[in-house]
Amino acid sequence: MSTKKSNNSQVKVQKVKRFVLSKKNVQEKDLVLEFTTKEGKVLTYSPSKVYTQLKDKFEAMNCWHKYGNYTNTNNLPKFVRELDTLI
């Protein structure tokens, strides 16, 4: 699943090495993160939109409480890939 931002709004696109969602980056409504999988697939998502849709799931995770973030090195998590809106 590869999605690109197509409108002209003030969006900060930041390249990251893996899928990451943190208490800090979900606060930034205009932030879009992009990373490339080992297979070369470019994946783009808005941390705030992903978090808004899955808030209960993330807040139930131990890593969210202990470290304040959730990461996945290889791909978007399956439950994120299944969302209708990533950006």
PDB file of C-alpha atoms in Angstrom:
ATOM      1  CA  MET A   1       0.000   0.000   0.000  1.00  0.00           C
ATOM      2  CA  SER A   2       1.654   3.212  -1.107  1.00  0.00           C
ATOM      3  CA  THR A   3      -0.082   6.538  -0.742  1.00  0.00           C
ATOM      4  CA  LYS A   4       1.137   9.992  -1.732  1.00  0.00           C
ATOM      5  CA  LYS A   5      -0.050  13.401  -0.532  1.00  0.00           C
ATOM      6  CA  SER A   6      -1.500  15.244  -3.504  1.00  0.00           C
ATOM      7  CA  ASN A   7      -2.883  18.530  -2.182  1.00  0.00           C
ATOM      8  CA  ASN A   8      -0.959  21.746  -1.600  1.00  0.00           C
ATOM      9  CA  SER A   9      -1.495  22.077   2.160  1.00  0.00           C
ATOM     10  CA  GLN A  10       1.439  22.701   4.500  1.00  0.00           C
ATOM     11  CA  VAL A  11       2.472  19.116   5.196  1.00  0.00           C
ATOM     12  CA  LYS A  12       5.795  18.070   6.689  1.00  0.00           C
ATOM     13  CA  VAL A  13       6.972  14.830   5.085  1.00  0.00           C
ATOM     14  CA  GLN A  14       9.663  13.202   7.164  1.00  0.00           C
ATOM     15  CA  LYS A  15      11.567  10.083   6.106  1.00  0.00           C
ATOM     16  CA  VAL A  16      11.971   7.481   8.807  1.00  0.00           C
ATOM     17  CA  LYS A  17      13.626   4.052   8.889  1.00  0.00           C
ATOM     18  CA  ARG A  18      10.555   2.155  10.125  1.00  0.00           C
ATOM     19  CA  PHE A  19       6.892   2.550  11.049  1.00  0.00           C
ATOM     20  CA  VAL A  20       6.814   4.589  14.231  1.00  0.00           C
ATOM     21  CA  LEU A  21       3.975   6.061  16.213  1.00  0.00           C
ATOM     22  CA  SER A  22       4.796   8.050  19.341  1.00  0.00           C
ATOM     23  CA  LYS A  23       2.988  10.216  21.836  1.00  0.00           C
ATOM     24  CA  LYS A  24       4.939  13.144  20.389  1.00  0.00           C
ATOM     25  CA  ASN A  25       4.306  12.634  16.644  1.00  0.00           C
ATOM     26  CA  VAL A  26       0.555  11.982  16.989  1.00  0.00           C
ATOM     27  CA  GLN A  27       0.213  15.569  18.248  1.00  0.00           C
ATOM     28  CA  GLU A  28       1.467  16.996  14.926  1.00  0.00           C
ATOM     29  CA  LYS A  29      -1.579  17.103  12.656  1.00  0.00           C
ATOM     30  CA  ASP A  30       0.417  18.186   9.580  1.00  0.00           C
ATOM     31  CA  LEU A  31       3.133  15.509   9.863  1.00  0.00           C
ATOM     32  CA  VAL A  32       3.398  12.701   7.297  1.00  0.00           C
ATOM     33  CA  LEU A  33       5.978   9.944   7.728  1.00  0.00           C
ATOM     34  CA  GLU A  34       7.456   7.935   4.872  1.00  0.00           C
ATOM     35  CA  PHE A  35       9.626   4.846   4.969  1.00  0.00           C
ATOM     36  CA  THR A  36      10.876   2.252   2.505  1.00  0.00           C
ATOM     37  CA  THR A  37      10.498  -1.456   3.231  1.00  0.00           C
ATOM     38  CA  LYS A  38      13.302  -3.939   2.596  1.00  0.00           C
ATOM     39  CA  GLU A  39      11.445  -4.866  -0.607  1.00  0.00           C
ATOM     40  CA  GLY A  40      11.666  -1.246  -1.787  1.00  0.00           C
ATOM     41  CA  LYS A  41       8.010  -0.357  -1.267  1.00  0.00           C
ATOM     42  CA  VAL A  42       7.485   3.251  -0.149  1.00  0.00           C
ATOM     43  CA  LEU A  43       4.832   3.589   2.566  1.00  0.00           C
ATOM     44  CA  THR A  44       3.389   6.894   3.715  1.00  0.00           C
ATOM     45  CA  TYR A  45       1.119   7.595   6.684  1.00  0.00           C
ATOM     46  CA  SER A  46      -0.025  10.331   9.018  1.00  0.00           C
ATOM     47  CA  PRO A  47       0.694   9.362  12.629  1.00  0.00           C
ATOM     48  CA  SER A  48      -2.176  11.498  13.932  1.00  0.00           C
ATOM     49  CA  LYS A  49      -4.729   9.894  11.583  1.00  0.00           C
ATOM     50  CA  VAL A  50      -3.532   6.364  12.342  1.00  0.00           C
ATOM     51  CA  TYR A  51      -3.605   7.065  16.081  1.00  0.00           C
ATOM     52  CA  THR A  52      -7.060   8.665  15.955  1.00  0.00           C
ATOM     53  CA  GLN A  53      -8.501   5.552  14.316  1.00  0.00           C
ATOM     54  CA  LEU A  54      -6.711   3.077  16.598  1.00  0.00           C
ATOM     55  CA  LYS A  55      -6.364   5.061  19.830  1.00  0.00           C
ATOM     56  CA  ASP A  56      -7.857   2.361  22.066  1.00  0.00           C
ATOM     57  CA  LYS A  57      -5.598  -0.322  20.581  1.00  0.00           C
ATOM     58  CA  PHE A  58      -2.382   1.686  21.051  1.00  0.00           C
ATOM     59  CA  GLU A  59      -3.297   2.838  24.556  1.00  0.00           C
ATOM     60  CA  ALA A  60      -3.861  -0.782  25.583  1.00  0.00           C
ATOM     61  CA  MET A  61      -0.297  -1.750  24.551  1.00  0.00           C
ATOM     62  CA  ASN A  62       2.413  -2.044  27.213  1.00  0.00           C
ATOM     63  CA  CYS A  63       4.996  -0.400  24.926  1.00  0.00           C
ATOM     64  CA  TRP A  64       2.801   2.693  24.623  1.00  0.00           C
ATOM     65  CA  HIS A  65       2.732   3.135  28.399  1.00  0.00           C
ATOM     66  CA  LYS A  66       6.325   2.103  29.066  1.00  0.00           C
ATOM     67  CA  TYR A  67       8.130   3.816  26.148  1.00  0.00           C
ATOM     68  CA  GLY A  68       5.523   6.181  24.698  1.00  0.00           C
ATOM     69  CA  ASN A  69       5.713   4.664  21.224  1.00  0.00           C
ATOM     70  CA  TYR A  70       5.043   1.707  18.937  1.00  0.00           C
ATOM     71  CA  THR A  71       7.379   0.651  16.115  1.00  0.00           C
ATOM     72  CA  ASN A  72       7.504  -1.946  13.373  1.00  0.00           C
ATOM     73  CA  THR A  73      10.732  -2.328  11.403  1.00  0.00           C
ATOM     74  CA  ASN A  74       9.594  -4.264   8.333  1.00  0.00           C
ATOM     75  CA  ASN A  75       6.178  -2.979   7.274  1.00  0.00           C
ATOM     76  CA  LEU A  76       3.031  -1.208   8.351  1.00  0.00           C
ATOM     77  CA  PRO A  77       1.353  -3.369  10.986  1.00  0.00           C
ATOM     78  CA  LYS A  78      -1.509  -5.444   9.559  1.00  0.00           C
ATOM     79  CA  PHE A  79      -4.090  -3.565  11.610  1.00  0.00           C
ATOM     80  CA  VAL A  80      -2.791  -0.279  10.148  1.00  0.00           C
ATOM     81  CA  ARG A  81      -2.759  -1.599   6.546  1.00  0.00           C
ATOM     82  CA  GLU A  82      -6.448  -2.432   6.960  1.00  0.00           C
ATOM     83  CA  LEU A  83      -7.413   1.210   7.721  1.00  0.00           C
ATOM     84  CA  ASP A  84      -9.331   3.191   5.122  1.00  0.00           C
ATOM     85  CA  THR A  85      -7.349   6.402   5.619  1.00  0.00           C
ATOM     86  CA  LEU A  86      -3.615   6.661   6.240  1.00  0.00           C
ATOM     87  CA  ILE A  87      -3.111  10.312   5.231  1.00  0.00           C
TER      88      ILE A  87
END
